Amino acid sequence: MAAKKPVKKQPAKVKPKTQKRSLRRRVAIFFLKLCLWLFGLSIVSVVIFKFVPVPFTPLMITRALEQREAGKEMTCSHDWVPLEDISMNLQKAVIASEDGNFLRHNGFDFKALANAYESNQKGKKLKGGSTISQQTAKNVFLWQGRSYLRKGLEAYFTVLIELIWGKERIMEVYLNSIEMGDGVYGAQAASEHWYNKDAKDLTKYEAAGVAAILPNPRKFKASNSSSYTSRRKDKIVRVMRHIGKIDYDSKK
């Protein structure tokens, strides 16, 4: 009598619900790994730029593409110089015009934010409450525009640069990266463009001229200015007199 062959058991079919749970788990793991990679990359980039000059910013790329689309020549004037080669007048001027509490806050000026919000709610001309630290974080690491995602990332990078860079490095990167004219970025390029001199040689009024155009550097002119810009210069110079000596190593 022939022996019966063993019957092979068919593998159990995976239930649809189990498949869905497995897919969700893989997707969750993927996004978790992605977040960890982005977190690590952000830390590494901030540490690197604590010591290495920032070669270019997202805004520089955006402006170059805009020039190309408009049929213009793509220009980007940007010369990095150490902070000691940037006039103290310009350092005081941007504090006077952009962030009066720069040396005192930890990256965010909540009083300025509240005042800006109240002014905007009253229907007045839109104002921003961003500090120099926030502007630096946005200029170096992020794109332009208004969204909750970008603002959240801006806050995150602001905390990082305050902790890792400190005030002196933030000011150095800010003054070397910010837009100071059409296709002009940083203090040295701006000084040459507007006044035909080095950034270390700027006078109080010249420094105030550069600071006065920061709200819209492609519209306003630091030299041969309009009456509006000239009034802003005069106001900035008056505020500069009350700033005193800048000490980046201690908060007042």
mmCIF file of C-alpha atoms in Angstrom:
data_model
loop_
_atom_site.group_PDB
_atom_site.id
_atom_site.type_symbol
_atom_site.label_atom_id
_atom_site.label_comp_id
_atom_site.label_asym_id
_atom_site.label_seq_id
_atom_site.Cartn_x
_atom_site.Cartn_y
_atom_site.Cartn_z
ATOM 1 C CA MET A 1 0.000 0.000 0.000
ATOM 2 C CA ALA A 2 1.510 3.324 -1.111
ATOM 3 C CA ALA A 3 2.319 5.790 1.645
ATOM 4 C CA LYS A 4 0.333 8.972 1.655
ATOM 5 C CA LYS A 5 2.268 12.052 0.688
ATOM 6 C CA PRO A 6 2.315 14.769 3.374
ATOM 7 C CA VAL A 7 -0.013 17.569 2.537
ATOM 8 C CA LYS A 8 1.768 20.926 2.377
ATOM 9 C CA LYS A 9 0.053 23.615 4.289
ATOM 10 C CA GLN A 10 -0.721 26.715 2.309
ATOM 11 C CA PRO A 11 0.708 29.916 3.858
ATOM 12 C CA ALA A 12 -1.922 31.884 5.630
ATOM 13 C CA LYS A 13 -3.081 34.872 3.701
ATOM 14 C CA VAL A 14 -2.232 38.247 5.201
ATOM 15 C CA LYS A 15 -5.364 40.014 6.165
ATOM 16 C CA PRO A 16 -5.977 43.456 4.608
ATOM 17 C CA LYS A 17 -6.056 45.114 8.051
ATOM 18 C CA THR A 18 -2.650 43.639 8.887
ATOM 19 C CA GLN A 19 -1.276 44.923 5.590
ATOM 20 C CA LYS A 20 -2.562 48.426 6.316
ATOM 21 C CA ARG A 21 -1.027 48.423 9.779
ATOM 22 C CA SER A 22 2.293 47.263 8.309
ATOM 23 C CA LEU A 23 2.199 50.021 5.659
ATOM 24 C CA ARG A 24 1.417 52.706 8.245
ATOM 25 C CA ARG A 25 4.263 51.435 10.390
ATOM 26 C CA ARG A 26 6.744 51.614 7.484
ATOM 27 C CA VAL A 27 5.580 55.108 6.585
ATOM 28 C CA ALA A 28 5.893 56.215 10.230
ATOM 29 C CA ILE A 29 9.407 54.775 10.478
ATOM 30 C CA PHE A 30 10.384 56.493 7.218
ATOM 31 C CA PHE A 31 9.221 59.904 8.437
ATOM 32 C CA LEU A 32 10.837 59.361 11.826
ATOM 33 C CA LYS A 33 14.167 58.612 10.141
ATOM 34 C CA LEU A 34 13.716 61.608 7.842
ATOM 35 C CA CYS A 35 13.074 63.913 10.809
ATOM 36 C CA LEU A 36 16.139 62.551 12.625
ATOM 37 C CA TRP A 37 18.291 63.110 9.518
ATOM 38 C CA LEU A 38 17.002 66.661 9.078
ATOM 39 C CA PHE A 39 17.527 67.365 12.780
ATOM 40 C CA GLY A 40 21.101 66.096 12.603
ATOM 41 C CA LEU A 41 21.767 68.029 9.390
ATOM 42 C CA SER A 42 20.467 71.252 10.931
ATOM 43 C CA ILE A 43 22.747 70.878 13.951
ATOM 44 C CA VAL A 44 25.769 70.106 11.766
ATOM 45 C CA SER A 45 25.117 73.063 9.434
ATOM 46 C CA VAL A 46 24.771 75.494 12.342
ATOM 47 C CA VAL A 47 28.005 74.201 13.907
ATOM 48 C CA ILE A 48 29.855 74.478 10.576
ATOM 49 C CA PHE A 49 28.705 78.058 9.977
ATOM 50 C CA LYS A 50 29.867 79.046 13.445
ATOM 51 C CA PHE A 51 33.395 78.874 12.015
ATOM 52 C CA VAL A 52 33.031 78.917 8.208
ATOM 53 C CA PRO A 53 31.850 81.965 6.205
ATOM 54 C CA VAL A 54 28.406 81.525 4.663
ATOM 55 C CA PRO A 55 29.145 81.343 0.890
ATOM 56 C CA PHE A 56 25.589 82.088 -0.276
ATOM 57 C CA THR A 57 22.016 82.164 0.988
ATOM 58 C CA PRO A 58 18.680 80.930 -0.412
ATOM 59 C CA LEU A 59 17.709 84.563 -1.043
ATOM 60 C CA MET A 60 20.745 85.101 -3.276
ATOM 61 C CA ILE A 61 19.684 82.128 -5.408
ATOM 62 C CA THR A 62 16.075 83.331 -5.507
ATOM 63 C CA ARG A 63 17.059 86.840 -6.603
ATOM 64 C CA ALA A 64 19.375 85.482 -9.311
ATOM 65 C CA LEU A 65 16.554 83.347 -10.717
ATOM 66 C CA GLU A 66 14.200 86.330 -10.613
ATOM 67 C CA GLN A 67 16.732 88.388 -12.576
ATOM 68 C CA ARG A 68 17.052 85.606 -15.125
ATOM 69 C CA GLU A 69 13.286 85.313 -15.555
ATOM 70 C CA ALA A 70 13.073 89.083 -16.048
ATOM 71 C CA GLY A 71 15.707 88.888 -18.786
ATOM 72 C CA LYS A 72 18.276 90.741 -16.695
ATOM 73 C CA GLU A 73 21.884 89.877 -16.034
ATOM 74 C CA MET A 74 22.247 87.691 -12.954
ATOM 75 C CA THR A 75 24.342 89.659 -10.467
ATOM 76 C CA CYS A 76 25.392 88.869 -6.924
ATOM 77 C CA SER A 77 27.918 91.089 -5.189
ATOM 78 C CA HIS A 78 29.005 89.458 -1.934
ATOM 79 C CA ASP A 79 32.349 89.799 -0.146
ATOM 80 C CA TRP A 80 32.705 88.211 3.281
ATOM 81 C CA VAL A 81 34.769 90.149 5.830
ATOM 82 C CA PRO A 82 35.300 89.470 9.554
ATOM 83 C CA LEU A 83 33.344 91.559 12.034
ATOM 84 C CA GLU A 84 36.435 93.523 13.072
ATOM 85 C CA ASP A 85 36.595 94.831 9.491
ATOM 86 C CA ILE A 86 33.040 96.174 9.665
ATOM 87 C CA SER A 87 32.591 99.644 11.112
ATOM 88 C CA MET A 88 31.180 99.755 14.622
ATOM 89 C CA ASN A 89 28.967 102.516 13.229
ATOM 90 C CA LEU A 90 27.177 99.974 11.036
ATOM 91 C CA GLN A 91 26.815 97.525 13.911
ATOM 92 C CA LYS A 92 25.173 100.248 15.982
ATOM 93 C CA ALA A 93 23.071 101.410 13.045
ATOM 94 C CA VAL A 94 21.428 98.024 12.440
ATOM 95 C CA ILE A 95 20.746 97.620 16.148
ATOM 96 C CA ALA A 96 19.204 101.102 16.211
ATOM 97 C CA SER A 97 17.031 100.453 13.167
ATOM 98 C CA GLU A 98 16.254 96.736 13.316
ATOM 99 C CA ASP A 99 16.549 95.399 16.854
ATOM 100 C CA GLY A 100 17.102 97.736 19.779
ATOM 101 C CA ASN A 101 17.139 94.864 22.281
ATOM 102 C CA PHE A 102 19.542 92.665 20.329
ATOM 103 C CA LEU A 103 22.105 92.484 23.131
ATOM 104 C CA ARG A 104 19.472 91.741 25.773
ATOM 105 C CA HIS A 105 17.065 89.169 24.336
ATOM 106 C CA ASN A 106 17.555 85.451 23.711
ATOM 107 C CA GLY A 107 16.554 85.583 20.076
ATOM 108 C CA PHE A 108 12.971 86.823 20.400
ATOM 109 C CA ASP A 109 11.687 90.251 21.389
ATOM 110 C CA PHE A 110 8.161 89.448 22.551
ATOM 111 C CA LYS A 111 7.376 93.066 23.365
ATOM 112 C CA ALA A 112 8.261 94.124 19.811
ATOM 113 C CA LEU A 113 6.145 91.257 18.451
ATOM 114 C CA ALA A 114 3.189 92.370 20.559
ATOM 115 C CA ASN A 115 3.573 95.986 19.432
ATOM 116 C CA ALA A 116 3.794 94.909 15.788
ATOM 117 C CA TYR A 117 0.683 92.756 16.143
ATOM 118 C CA GLU A 118 -1.251 95.574 17.794
ATOM 119 C CA SER A 119 -0.194 98.045 15.086
ATOM 120 C CA ASN A 120 -1.171 95.637 12.315
ATOM 121 C CA GLN A 121 -4.543 94.942 13.943
ATOM 122 C CA LYS A 122 -5.297 98.662 13.914
ATOM 123 C CA GLY A 123 -4.885 98.665 10.142
ATOM 124 C CA LYS A 124 -1.642 100.601 10.113
ATOM 125 C CA LYS A 125 1.223 99.834 7.754
ATOM 126 C CA LEU A 126 2.324 96.246 8.303
ATOM 127 C CA LYS A 127 5.227 95.936 10.704
ATOM 128 C CA GLY A 128 7.424 93.007 11.586
ATOM 129 C CA GLY A 129 8.749 92.185 15.027
ATOM 130 C CA SER A 130 11.610 89.977 13.857
ATOM 131 C CA THR A 131 14.912 90.338 15.664
ATOM 132 C CA ILE A 132 18.329 90.336 14.045
ATOM 133 C CA SER A 133 18.676 86.727 15.219
ATOM 134 C CA GLN A 134 15.427 85.724 13.513
ATOM 135 C CA GLN A 135 16.352 87.549 10.318
ATOM 136 C CA THR A 136 19.737 85.818 10.288
ATOM 137 C CA ALA A 137 18.169 82.387 10.790
ATOM 138 C CA LYS A 138 15.748 83.043 7.938
ATOM 139 C CA ASN A 139 18.355 84.485 5.555
ATOM 140 C CA VAL A 140 20.915 81.720 6.015
ATOM 141 C CA PHE A 141 18.812 78.569 6.380
ATOM 142 C CA LEU A 142 15.325 79.177 4.977
ATOM 143 C CA TRP A 143 13.291 80.402 2.054
ATOM 144 C CA GLN A 144 11.340 83.640 1.772
ATOM 145 C CA GLY A 145 7.584 83.842 2.205
ATOM 146 C CA ARG A 146 4.980 83.642 4.924
ATOM 147 C CA SER A 147 3.781 80.324 6.293
ATOM 148 C CA TYR A 148 3.434 78.650 9.666
ATOM 149 C CA LEU A 149 5.985 76.018 8.643
ATOM 150 C CA ARG A 150 8.619 78.612 7.772
ATOM 151 C CA LYS A 151 7.951 80.623 10.922
ATOM 152 C CA GLY A 152 8.244 77.466 12.998
ATOM 153 C CA LEU A 153 11.558 76.541 11.389
ATOM 154 C CA GLU A 154 12.720 80.136 11.795
ATOM 155 C CA ALA A 155 12.071 79.915 15.539
ATOM 156 C CA TYR A 156 13.906 76.582 15.694
ATOM 157 C CA PHE A 157 17.006 77.896 13.893
ATOM 158 C CA THR A 158 16.900 81.096 15.957
ATOM 159 C CA VAL A 159 17.201 79.042 19.145
ATOM 160 C CA LEU A 160 20.054 77.036 17.630
ATOM 161 C CA ILE A 161 22.151 80.016 16.539
ATOM 162 C CA GLU A 162 21.593 81.800 19.854
ATOM 163 C CA LEU A 163 22.855 78.714 21.699
ATOM 164 C CA ILE A 164 25.685 77.716 19.335
ATOM 165 C CA TRP A 165 26.830 80.971 17.711
ATOM 166 C CA GLY A 166 26.281 83.675 20.285
ATOM 167 C CA LYS A 167 25.603 87.367 19.640
ATOM 168 C CA GLU A 168 28.924 88.305 18.057
ATOM 169 C CA ARG A 169 28.786 85.550 15.436
ATOM 170 C CA ILE A 170 25.113 86.272 14.726
ATOM 171 C CA MET A 171 25.967 89.918 14.038
ATOM 172 C CA GLU A 172 28.918 88.896 11.841
ATOM 173 C CA VAL A 173 26.799 86.537 9.732
ATOM 174 C CA TYR A 174 23.921 89.017 9.578
ATOM 175 C CA LEU A 175 26.085 91.876 8.322
ATOM 176 C CA ASN A 176 27.737 89.608 5.752
ATOM 177 C CA SER A 177 24.579 88.006 4.404
ATOM 178 C CA ILE A 178 21.699 90.465 4.457
ATOM 179 C CA GLU A 179 20.440 92.086 1.252
ATOM 180 C CA MET A 180 21.650 95.697 1.076
ATOM 181 C CA GLY A 181 20.811 96.635 -2.501
ATOM 182 C CA ASP A 182 19.705 95.076 -5.768
ATOM 183 C CA GLY A 183 22.078 92.127 -6.076
ATOM 184 C CA VAL A 184 24.175 93.487 -3.207
ATOM 185 C CA TYR A 185 24.707 91.362 -0.091
ATOM 186 C CA GLY A 186 26.719 92.106 3.007
ATOM 187 C CA ALA A 187 28.422 95.132 4.492
ATOM 188 C CA GLN A 188 31.558 95.121 2.336
ATOM 189 C CA ALA A 189 29.704 94.870 -0.981
ATOM 190 C CA ALA A 190 27.189 97.488 0.185
ATOM 191 C CA SER A 191 29.913 99.926 1.272
ATOM 192 C CA GLU A 192 31.631 99.611 -2.092
ATOM 193 C CA HIS A 193 28.345 99.864 -3.995
ATOM 194 C CA TRP A 194 26.909 102.894 -2.175
ATOM 195 C CA TYR A 195 29.997 104.788 -0.985
ATOM 196 C CA ASN A 196 33.046 103.401 -2.835
ATOM 197 C CA LYS A 197 34.828 102.525 0.392
ATOM 198 C CA ASP A 198 35.475 99.586 2.711
ATOM 199 C CA ALA A 199 32.960 98.588 5.363
ATOM 200 C CA LYS A 200 35.409 99.438 8.150
ATOM 201 C CA ASP A 201 35.512 103.091 7.039
ATOM 202 C CA LEU A 202 31.783 103.896 7.129
ATOM 203 C CA THR A 203 30.843 107.072 8.971
ATOM 204 C CA LYS A 204 27.831 107.274 11.276
ATOM 205 C CA TYR A 205 25.638 108.855 8.617
ATOM 206 C CA GLU A 206 26.778 106.426 5.906
ATOM 207 C CA ALA A 207 26.109 103.472 8.203
ATOM 208 C CA ALA A 208 22.690 104.907 8.977
ATOM 209 C CA GLY A 209 22.098 105.142 5.226
ATOM 210 C CA VAL A 210 22.714 101.416 4.775
ATOM 211 C CA ALA A 211 20.546 100.551 7.787
ATOM 212 C CA ALA A 212 17.758 102.850 6.576
ATOM 213 C CA ILE A 213 17.202 100.876 3.360
ATOM 214 C CA LEU A 214 17.045 97.402 4.953
ATOM 215 C CA PRO A 215 13.218 97.232 4.965
ATOM 216 C CA ASN A 216 13.306 97.379 1.147
ATOM 217 C CA PRO A 217 16.887 97.487 -0.185
ATOM 218 C CA ARG A 218 15.849 97.088 -3.827
ATOM 219 C CA LYS A 219 13.585 100.139 -3.658
ATOM 220 C CA PHE A 220 15.459 102.597 -1.435
ATOM 221 C CA LYS A 221 18.912 104.109 -1.947
ATOM 222 C CA ALA A 222 21.528 104.552 0.746
ATOM 223 C CA SER A 223 23.138 107.454 -1.132
ATOM 224 C CA ASN A 224 21.342 110.172 -3.090
ATOM 225 C CA SER A 225 18.370 109.184 -0.974
ATOM 226 C CA SER A 226 14.764 110.289 -1.056
ATOM 227 C CA SER A 227 13.446 112.590 1.658
ATOM 228 C CA TYR A 228 11.793 109.590 3.347
ATOM 229 C CA THR A 229 15.067 107.663 3.539
ATOM 230 C CA SER A 230 16.924 110.771 4.694
ATOM 231 C CA ARG A 231 14.490 111.157 7.582
ATOM 232 C CA ARG A 232 15.072 107.529 8.516
ATOM 233 C CA LYS A 233 18.836 108.149 8.458
ATOM 234 C CA ASP A 234 18.499 111.111 10.822
ATOM 235 C CA LYS A 235 16.358 109.075 13.215
ATOM 236 C CA ILE A 236 18.803 106.159 13.200
ATOM 237 C CA VAL A 237 21.743 108.470 13.930
ATOM 238 C CA ARG A 238 19.863 109.922 16.912
ATOM 239 C CA VAL A 239 19.161 106.451 18.308
ATOM 240 C CA MET A 240 22.771 105.368 17.733
ATOM 241 C CA ARG A 241 23.954 108.026 20.195
ATOM 242 C CA HIS A 242 22.192 106.178 23.015
ATOM 243 C CA ILE A 243 23.487 102.684 22.287
ATOM 244 C CA GLY A 244 26.905 103.145 23.851
ATOM 245 C CA LYS A 245 29.654 100.555 23.694
ATOM 246 C CA ILE A 246 28.672 97.203 22.229
ATOM 247 C CA ASP A 247 29.701 94.242 24.381
ATOM 248 C CA TYR A 248 28.778 90.919 22.783
ATOM 249 C CA ASP A 249 30.056 88.844 25.686
ATOM 250 C CA SER A 250 27.587 90.027 28.296
ATOM 251 C CA LYS A 251 23.887 90.835 28.272
ATOM 252 C CA LYS A 252 22.780 94.140 29.736
#
